[in-house]
Short mmCIF file of C-alpha atoms in Angstrom, two decimals:
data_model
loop_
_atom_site.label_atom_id
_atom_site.label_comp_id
_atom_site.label_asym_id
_atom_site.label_seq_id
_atom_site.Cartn_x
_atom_site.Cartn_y
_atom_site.Cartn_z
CA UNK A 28 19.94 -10.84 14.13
CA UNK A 29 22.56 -13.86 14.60
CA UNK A 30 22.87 -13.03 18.63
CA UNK A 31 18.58 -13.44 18.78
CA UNK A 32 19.31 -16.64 16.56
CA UNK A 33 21.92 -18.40 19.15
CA UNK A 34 19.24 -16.93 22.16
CA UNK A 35 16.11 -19.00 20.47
CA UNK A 36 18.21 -21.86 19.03
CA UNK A 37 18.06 -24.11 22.99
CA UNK A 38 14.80 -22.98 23.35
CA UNK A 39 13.74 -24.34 19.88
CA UNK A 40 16.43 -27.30 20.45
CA UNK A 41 14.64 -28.41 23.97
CA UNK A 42 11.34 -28.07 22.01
CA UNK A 43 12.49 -30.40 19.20
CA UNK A 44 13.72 -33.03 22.07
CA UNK A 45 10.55 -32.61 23.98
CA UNK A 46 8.38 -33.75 20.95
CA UNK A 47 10.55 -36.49 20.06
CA UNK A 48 10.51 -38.00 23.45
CA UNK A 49 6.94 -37.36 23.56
CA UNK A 50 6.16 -39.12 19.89
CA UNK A 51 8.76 -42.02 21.32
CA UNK A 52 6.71 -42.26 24.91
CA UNK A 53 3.39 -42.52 22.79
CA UNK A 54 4.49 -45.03 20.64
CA UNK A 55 5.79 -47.18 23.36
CA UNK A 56 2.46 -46.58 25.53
CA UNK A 57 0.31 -47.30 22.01
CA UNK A 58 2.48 -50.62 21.66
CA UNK A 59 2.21 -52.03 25.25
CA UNK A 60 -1.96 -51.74 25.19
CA UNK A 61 -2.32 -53.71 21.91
CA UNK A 62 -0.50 -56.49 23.25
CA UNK A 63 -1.93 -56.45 26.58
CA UNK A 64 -5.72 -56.61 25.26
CA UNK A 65 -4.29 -59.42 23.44
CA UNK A 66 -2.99 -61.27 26.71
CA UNK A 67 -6.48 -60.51 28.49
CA UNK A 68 -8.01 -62.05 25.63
CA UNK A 69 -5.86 -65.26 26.58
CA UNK A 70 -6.68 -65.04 30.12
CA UNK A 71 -10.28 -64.08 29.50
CA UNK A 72 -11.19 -67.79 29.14
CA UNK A 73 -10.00 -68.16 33.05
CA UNK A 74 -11.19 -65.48 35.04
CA UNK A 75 -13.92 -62.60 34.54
CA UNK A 76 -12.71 -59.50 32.67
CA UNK A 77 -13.77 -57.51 35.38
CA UNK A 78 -11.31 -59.34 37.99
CA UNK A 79 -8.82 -59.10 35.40
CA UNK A 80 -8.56 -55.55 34.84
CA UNK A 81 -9.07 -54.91 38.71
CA UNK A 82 -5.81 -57.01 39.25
CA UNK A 83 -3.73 -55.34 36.87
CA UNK A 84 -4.74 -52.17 37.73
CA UNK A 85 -4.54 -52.54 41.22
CA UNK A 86 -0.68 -54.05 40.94
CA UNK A 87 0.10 -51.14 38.27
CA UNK A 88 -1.25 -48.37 40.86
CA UNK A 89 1.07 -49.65 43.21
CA UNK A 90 3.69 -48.89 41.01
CA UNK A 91 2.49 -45.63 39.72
CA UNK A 92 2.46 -44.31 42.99
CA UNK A 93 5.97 -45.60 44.19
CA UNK A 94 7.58 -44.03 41.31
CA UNK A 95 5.40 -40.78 42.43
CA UNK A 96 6.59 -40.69 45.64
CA UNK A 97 10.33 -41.96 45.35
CA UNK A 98 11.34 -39.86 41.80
CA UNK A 99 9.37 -36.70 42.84
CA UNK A 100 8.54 -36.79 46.01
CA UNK A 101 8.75 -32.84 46.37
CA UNK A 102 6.12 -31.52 43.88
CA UNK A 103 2.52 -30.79 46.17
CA UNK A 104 -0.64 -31.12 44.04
CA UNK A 105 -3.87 -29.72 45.34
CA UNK A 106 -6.30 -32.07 46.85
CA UNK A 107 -9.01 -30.63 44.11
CA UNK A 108 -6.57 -31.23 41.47
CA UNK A 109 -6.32 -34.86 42.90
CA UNK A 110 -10.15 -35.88 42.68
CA UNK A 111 -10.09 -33.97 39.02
CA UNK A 112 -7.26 -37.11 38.42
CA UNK A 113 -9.15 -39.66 39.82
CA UNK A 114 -12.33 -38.47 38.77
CA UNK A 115 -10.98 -39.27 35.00
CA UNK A 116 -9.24 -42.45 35.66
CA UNK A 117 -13.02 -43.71 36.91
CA UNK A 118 -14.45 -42.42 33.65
CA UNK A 119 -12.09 -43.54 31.83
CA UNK A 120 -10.30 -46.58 32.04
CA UNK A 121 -13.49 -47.19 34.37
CA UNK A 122 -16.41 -45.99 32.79
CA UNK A 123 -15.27 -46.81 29.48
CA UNK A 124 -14.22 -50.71 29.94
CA UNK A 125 -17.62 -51.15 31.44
CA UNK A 126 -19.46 -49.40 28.76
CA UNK A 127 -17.40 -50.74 25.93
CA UNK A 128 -17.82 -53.93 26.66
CA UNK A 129 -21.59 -54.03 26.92
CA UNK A 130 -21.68 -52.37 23.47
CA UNK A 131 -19.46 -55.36 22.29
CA UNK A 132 -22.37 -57.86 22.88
CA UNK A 133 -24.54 -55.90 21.27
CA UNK A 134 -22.89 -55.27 17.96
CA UNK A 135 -20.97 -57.85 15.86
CA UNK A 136 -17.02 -57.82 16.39
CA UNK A 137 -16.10 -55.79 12.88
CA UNK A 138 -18.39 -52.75 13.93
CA UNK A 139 -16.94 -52.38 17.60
CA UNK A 140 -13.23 -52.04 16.04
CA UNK A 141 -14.50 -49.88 13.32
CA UNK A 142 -16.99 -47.77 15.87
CA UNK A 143 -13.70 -47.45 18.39
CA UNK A 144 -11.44 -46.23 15.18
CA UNK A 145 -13.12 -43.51 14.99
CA UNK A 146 -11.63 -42.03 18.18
CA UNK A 147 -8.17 -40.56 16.65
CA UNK A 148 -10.47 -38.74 14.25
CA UNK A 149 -12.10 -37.41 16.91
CA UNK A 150 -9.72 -36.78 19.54
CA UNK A 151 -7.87 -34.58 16.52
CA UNK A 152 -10.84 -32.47 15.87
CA UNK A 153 -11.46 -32.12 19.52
CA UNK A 154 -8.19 -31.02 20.37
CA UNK A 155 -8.55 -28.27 17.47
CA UNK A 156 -11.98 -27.27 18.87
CA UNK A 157 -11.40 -27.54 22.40
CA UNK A 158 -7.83 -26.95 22.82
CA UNK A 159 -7.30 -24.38 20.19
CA UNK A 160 -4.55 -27.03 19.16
CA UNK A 161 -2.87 -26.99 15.37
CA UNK A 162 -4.60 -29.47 13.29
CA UNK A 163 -2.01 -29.71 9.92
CA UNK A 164 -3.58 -31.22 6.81
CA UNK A 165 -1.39 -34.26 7.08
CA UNK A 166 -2.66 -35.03 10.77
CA UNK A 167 -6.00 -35.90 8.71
CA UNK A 168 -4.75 -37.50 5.85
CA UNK A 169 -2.74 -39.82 7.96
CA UNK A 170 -5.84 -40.66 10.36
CA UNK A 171 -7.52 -41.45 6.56
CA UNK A 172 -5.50 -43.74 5.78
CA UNK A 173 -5.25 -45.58 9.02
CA UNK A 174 -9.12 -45.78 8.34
CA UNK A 175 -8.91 -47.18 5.06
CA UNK A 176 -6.29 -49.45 6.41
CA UNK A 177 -8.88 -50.93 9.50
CA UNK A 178 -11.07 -51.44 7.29
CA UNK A 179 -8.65 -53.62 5.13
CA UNK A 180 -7.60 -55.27 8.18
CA UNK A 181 -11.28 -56.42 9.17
CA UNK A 182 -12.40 -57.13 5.29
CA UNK A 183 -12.46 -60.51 5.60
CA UNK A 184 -13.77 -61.00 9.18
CA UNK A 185 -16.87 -62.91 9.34
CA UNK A 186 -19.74 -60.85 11.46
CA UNK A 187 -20.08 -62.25 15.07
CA UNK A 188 -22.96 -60.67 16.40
CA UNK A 189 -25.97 -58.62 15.73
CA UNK A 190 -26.07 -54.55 15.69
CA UNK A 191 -28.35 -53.00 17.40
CA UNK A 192 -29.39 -49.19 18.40
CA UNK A 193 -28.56 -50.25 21.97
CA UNK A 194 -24.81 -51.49 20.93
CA UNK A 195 -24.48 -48.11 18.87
CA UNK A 196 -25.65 -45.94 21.63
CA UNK A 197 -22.94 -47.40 23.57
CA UNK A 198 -20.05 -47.45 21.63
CA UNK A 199 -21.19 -44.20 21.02
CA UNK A 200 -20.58 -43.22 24.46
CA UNK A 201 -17.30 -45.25 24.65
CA UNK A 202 -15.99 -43.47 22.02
CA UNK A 203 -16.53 -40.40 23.99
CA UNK A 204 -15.17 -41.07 27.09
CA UNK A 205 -11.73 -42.77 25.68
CA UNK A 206 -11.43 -39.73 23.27
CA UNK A 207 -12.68 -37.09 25.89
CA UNK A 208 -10.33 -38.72 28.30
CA UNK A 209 -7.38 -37.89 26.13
CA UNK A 210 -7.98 -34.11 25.60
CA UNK A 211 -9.36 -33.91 29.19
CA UNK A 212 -5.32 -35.47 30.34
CA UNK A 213 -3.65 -32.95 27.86
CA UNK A 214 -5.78 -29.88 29.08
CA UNK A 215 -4.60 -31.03 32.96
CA UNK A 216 -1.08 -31.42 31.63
CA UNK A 217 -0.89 -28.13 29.41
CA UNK A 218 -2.91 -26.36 32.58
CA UNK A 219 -0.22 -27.21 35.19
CA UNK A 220 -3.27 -28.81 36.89
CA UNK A 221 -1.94 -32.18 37.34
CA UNK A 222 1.53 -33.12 36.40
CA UNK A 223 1.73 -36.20 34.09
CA UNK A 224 3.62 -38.34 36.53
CA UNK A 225 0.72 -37.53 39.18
CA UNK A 226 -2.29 -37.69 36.77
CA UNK A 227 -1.20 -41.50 35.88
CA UNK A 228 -1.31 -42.90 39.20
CA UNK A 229 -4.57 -41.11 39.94
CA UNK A 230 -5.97 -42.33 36.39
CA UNK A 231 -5.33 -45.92 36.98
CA UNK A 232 -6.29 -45.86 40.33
CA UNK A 233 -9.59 -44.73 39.51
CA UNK A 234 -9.81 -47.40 36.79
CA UNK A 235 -8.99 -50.12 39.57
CA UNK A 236 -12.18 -48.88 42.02
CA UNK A 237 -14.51 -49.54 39.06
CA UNK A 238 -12.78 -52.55 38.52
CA UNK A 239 -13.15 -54.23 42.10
CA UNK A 240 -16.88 -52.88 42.44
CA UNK A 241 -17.35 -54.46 38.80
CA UNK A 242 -15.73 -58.01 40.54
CA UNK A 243 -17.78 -57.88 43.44
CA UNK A 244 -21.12 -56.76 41.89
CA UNK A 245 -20.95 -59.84 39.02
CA UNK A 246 -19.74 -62.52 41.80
CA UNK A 247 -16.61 -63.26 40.23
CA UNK A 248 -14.40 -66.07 41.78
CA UNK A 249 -11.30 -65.11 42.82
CA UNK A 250 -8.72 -67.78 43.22
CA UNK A 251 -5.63 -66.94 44.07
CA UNK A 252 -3.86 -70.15 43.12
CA UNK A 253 -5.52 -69.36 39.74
CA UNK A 254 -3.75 -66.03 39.77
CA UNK A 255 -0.52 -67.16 40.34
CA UNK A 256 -0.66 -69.77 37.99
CA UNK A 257 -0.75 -67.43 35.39
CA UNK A 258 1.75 -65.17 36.57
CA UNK A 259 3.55 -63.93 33.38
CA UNK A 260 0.45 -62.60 31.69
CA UNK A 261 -0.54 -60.72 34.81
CA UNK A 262 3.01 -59.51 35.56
CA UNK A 263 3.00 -57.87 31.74
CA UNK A 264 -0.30 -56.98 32.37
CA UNK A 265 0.46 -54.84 35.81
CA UNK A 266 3.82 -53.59 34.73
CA UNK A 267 4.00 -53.05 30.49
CA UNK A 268 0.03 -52.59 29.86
CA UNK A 269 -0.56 -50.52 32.67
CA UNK A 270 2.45 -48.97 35.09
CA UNK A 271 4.94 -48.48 32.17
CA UNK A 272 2.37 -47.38 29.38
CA UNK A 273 0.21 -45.24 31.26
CA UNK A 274 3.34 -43.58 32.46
CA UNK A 275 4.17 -43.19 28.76
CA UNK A 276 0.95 -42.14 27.70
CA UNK A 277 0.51 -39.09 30.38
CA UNK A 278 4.16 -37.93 29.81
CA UNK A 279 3.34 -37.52 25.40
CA UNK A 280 -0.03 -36.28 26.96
CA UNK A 281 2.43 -33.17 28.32
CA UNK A 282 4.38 -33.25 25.06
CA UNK A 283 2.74 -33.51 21.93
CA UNK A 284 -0.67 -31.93 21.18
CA UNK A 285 -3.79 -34.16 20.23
CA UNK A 286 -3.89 -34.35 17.09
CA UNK A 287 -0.20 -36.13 17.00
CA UNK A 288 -1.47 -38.21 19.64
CA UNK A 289 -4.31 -39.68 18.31
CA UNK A 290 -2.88 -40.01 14.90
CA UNK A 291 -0.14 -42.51 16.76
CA UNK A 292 -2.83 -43.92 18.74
CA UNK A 293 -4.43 -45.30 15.32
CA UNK A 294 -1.42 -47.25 14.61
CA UNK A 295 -2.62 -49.29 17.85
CA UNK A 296 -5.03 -52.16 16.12
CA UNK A 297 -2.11 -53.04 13.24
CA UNK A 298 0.12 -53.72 16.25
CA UNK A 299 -2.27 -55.12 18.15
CA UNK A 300 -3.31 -57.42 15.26
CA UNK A 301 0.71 -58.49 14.50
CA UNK A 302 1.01 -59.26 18.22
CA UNK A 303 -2.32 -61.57 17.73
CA UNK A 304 -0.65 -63.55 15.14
CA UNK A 305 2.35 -64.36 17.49
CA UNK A 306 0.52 -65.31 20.88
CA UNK A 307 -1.60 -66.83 19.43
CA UNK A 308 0.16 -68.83 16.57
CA UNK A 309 -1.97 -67.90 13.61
CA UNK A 310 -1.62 -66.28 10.33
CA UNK A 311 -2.71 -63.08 9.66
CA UNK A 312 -3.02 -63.14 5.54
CA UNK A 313 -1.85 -61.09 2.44
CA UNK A 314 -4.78 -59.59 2.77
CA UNK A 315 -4.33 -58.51 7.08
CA UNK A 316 -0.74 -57.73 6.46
CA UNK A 317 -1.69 -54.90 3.84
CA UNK A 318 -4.14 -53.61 6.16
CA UNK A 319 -1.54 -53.13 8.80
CA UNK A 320 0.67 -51.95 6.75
CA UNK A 321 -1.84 -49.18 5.68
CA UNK A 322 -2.56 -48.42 9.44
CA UNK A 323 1.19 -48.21 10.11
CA UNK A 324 1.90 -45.50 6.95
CA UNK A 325 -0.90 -43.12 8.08
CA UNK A 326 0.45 -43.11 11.46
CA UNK A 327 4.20 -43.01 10.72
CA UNK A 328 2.57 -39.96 7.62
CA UNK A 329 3.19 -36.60 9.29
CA UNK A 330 6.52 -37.81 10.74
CA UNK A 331 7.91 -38.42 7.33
CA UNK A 332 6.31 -35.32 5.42
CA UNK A 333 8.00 -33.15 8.24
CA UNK A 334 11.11 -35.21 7.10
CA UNK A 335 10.87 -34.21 3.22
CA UNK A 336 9.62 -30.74 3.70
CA UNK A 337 13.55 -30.39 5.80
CA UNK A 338 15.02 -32.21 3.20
CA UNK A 339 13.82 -30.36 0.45
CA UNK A 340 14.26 -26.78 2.47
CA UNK A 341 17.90 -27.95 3.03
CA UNK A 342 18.47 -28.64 -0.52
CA UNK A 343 17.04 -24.91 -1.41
CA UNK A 344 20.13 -23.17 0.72
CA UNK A 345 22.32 -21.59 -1.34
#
């Protein structure tokens, strides 16, 4: 009995470090987005959304794939496997930054945060469903209360827009495609269809071509002095929002199941909210701060019940 103890203790050990490198990749990949949509949102009163995306995720596909080819240059991936990759990465980021924002002008601001909330939710269910992945109790409690804390967080914003069927029928679909996209990545990962460091390339890649069609189809300008002028947003931008997270993001993708993932993803608008207040100077209220607090707990939730249930097992040995 002890010799089949020491044989499953490294296995159980390399587990354990797997998931916590995972949970730390996610929460670095769910910290870097927040602020970036924050830094479009400064640049978005410049240059067209579309053009700005396209940019970043045409310099953080550069980057993806140098990383690809210089760290593992070795591992072969099937040319079907490859258009599987990009075929996501046009869905979504593509499909879903096109989509998402023409829902937003067509529902007022509050509703589009709320309506996109909902994806942690459902990217935990869907992983249970789809993936036959474990869905604990806690998983749900802690999306619940970063929920409740959302809808703290937007309380006291005034209503900037008019909802309509149209702007719920697409958020609807948003929410799909940014929550299908996730358990579509983890089945890849989990399949040893695409490996993490391949399917991130190939993801943003795809998100890029939507990008540049979007640019050309609206007529945006594109002026490079422009660009360059505003070279620290778009450097953070190619490399932290998109090379460095989406790295992040597919390697938890091959770590942790769904459920964990979107639970951390829901901790995404309190950050996203904090790093508001400090770009942009303002402050966020009693009333904000408890609401991010809120979102934080339920994410940080299962993490620290795991931590109690140990401590009180460890107390229980004689």
């Amino acid at each position: 009995m002890s010799k089949q103890a020491n044989t499953n203790t490294p296995k159980a050990s390399a587990a354990t470090k797997g998931a916590t490198l995972g949970v730390l990749a996610a929460l670095l990949s769910f910290s870097l987005g927040p602020v970036g949509v924050v830094v479009q949102k400064w640049l978005v009163a410049s240059f067209s959304p579309f053009l700005i995306i396209a940019i970043q995720a045409s310099g953080g596909a550069v980057l993806l794939w140098l990383v690809r080819w210089l760290v593992f240059p070795k591992v072969a991936v099937p040319l079907r496997a490859k258009l599987m990759g990009l075929t996501l990465g046009v869905l979504h980021p593509g499909a879903f930054m096109i989509v998402y924002t023409a829902a937003s002008g067509s529902l007022d601001s509050v509703t589009a945060v709320l309506l996109l909330a909902l994806g942690p939710a459902l990217i935990a269910v869907g992983g249970w469903l789809i993936l036959r992945e474990t869905l604990r109790p806690v998983v749900l409690v802690g999306i619940g209360f970063s929920l409740l804390g959302l809808v703290v967080l937007v309380s006291k914003r005034e209503a900037t827009g008019e909802n309509t069927p149209l702007g719920f029928a697409l958020g609807g679909l948003g929410l799909l495609l940014t929550s299908g996209a996730m358990i579509t990545g983890r089945a890849f990962n989990t399949g040893a269809i695409l490996p993490w460091f391949v399917l991130a390339p190939l993801q943003v890649t795809g998100g890029a071509v939507v990008a540049w069609i979007g640019t050309l189809a609206t007529g945006a300008t594109i002026d490079p002095a422009a660009i360059a002028s505003e070279y620290p947003a778009f450097i953070y931008l190619i490399v932290g929002m998109t090379a460095v997270s989406y790295l992040a993001y597919n390697f938890a993708l091959s770590r942790l199941p769904t459920p964990v993932l979107g639970l951390l993803a829901a901790g995404a608008p309190g950050i996203g909210a904090l790093a508001a207040s400090v770009i942009f100077d303002t402050s966020i209220g009693s009333t904000a701060f408890a609401g991010i607090a809120i979102i934080l707990f339920g994410s940080a939730l299962p993490p620290l019940w795991g931590i109690l249930m140990r401590s009180r097992s460890t107390r229980r040995l004689p």
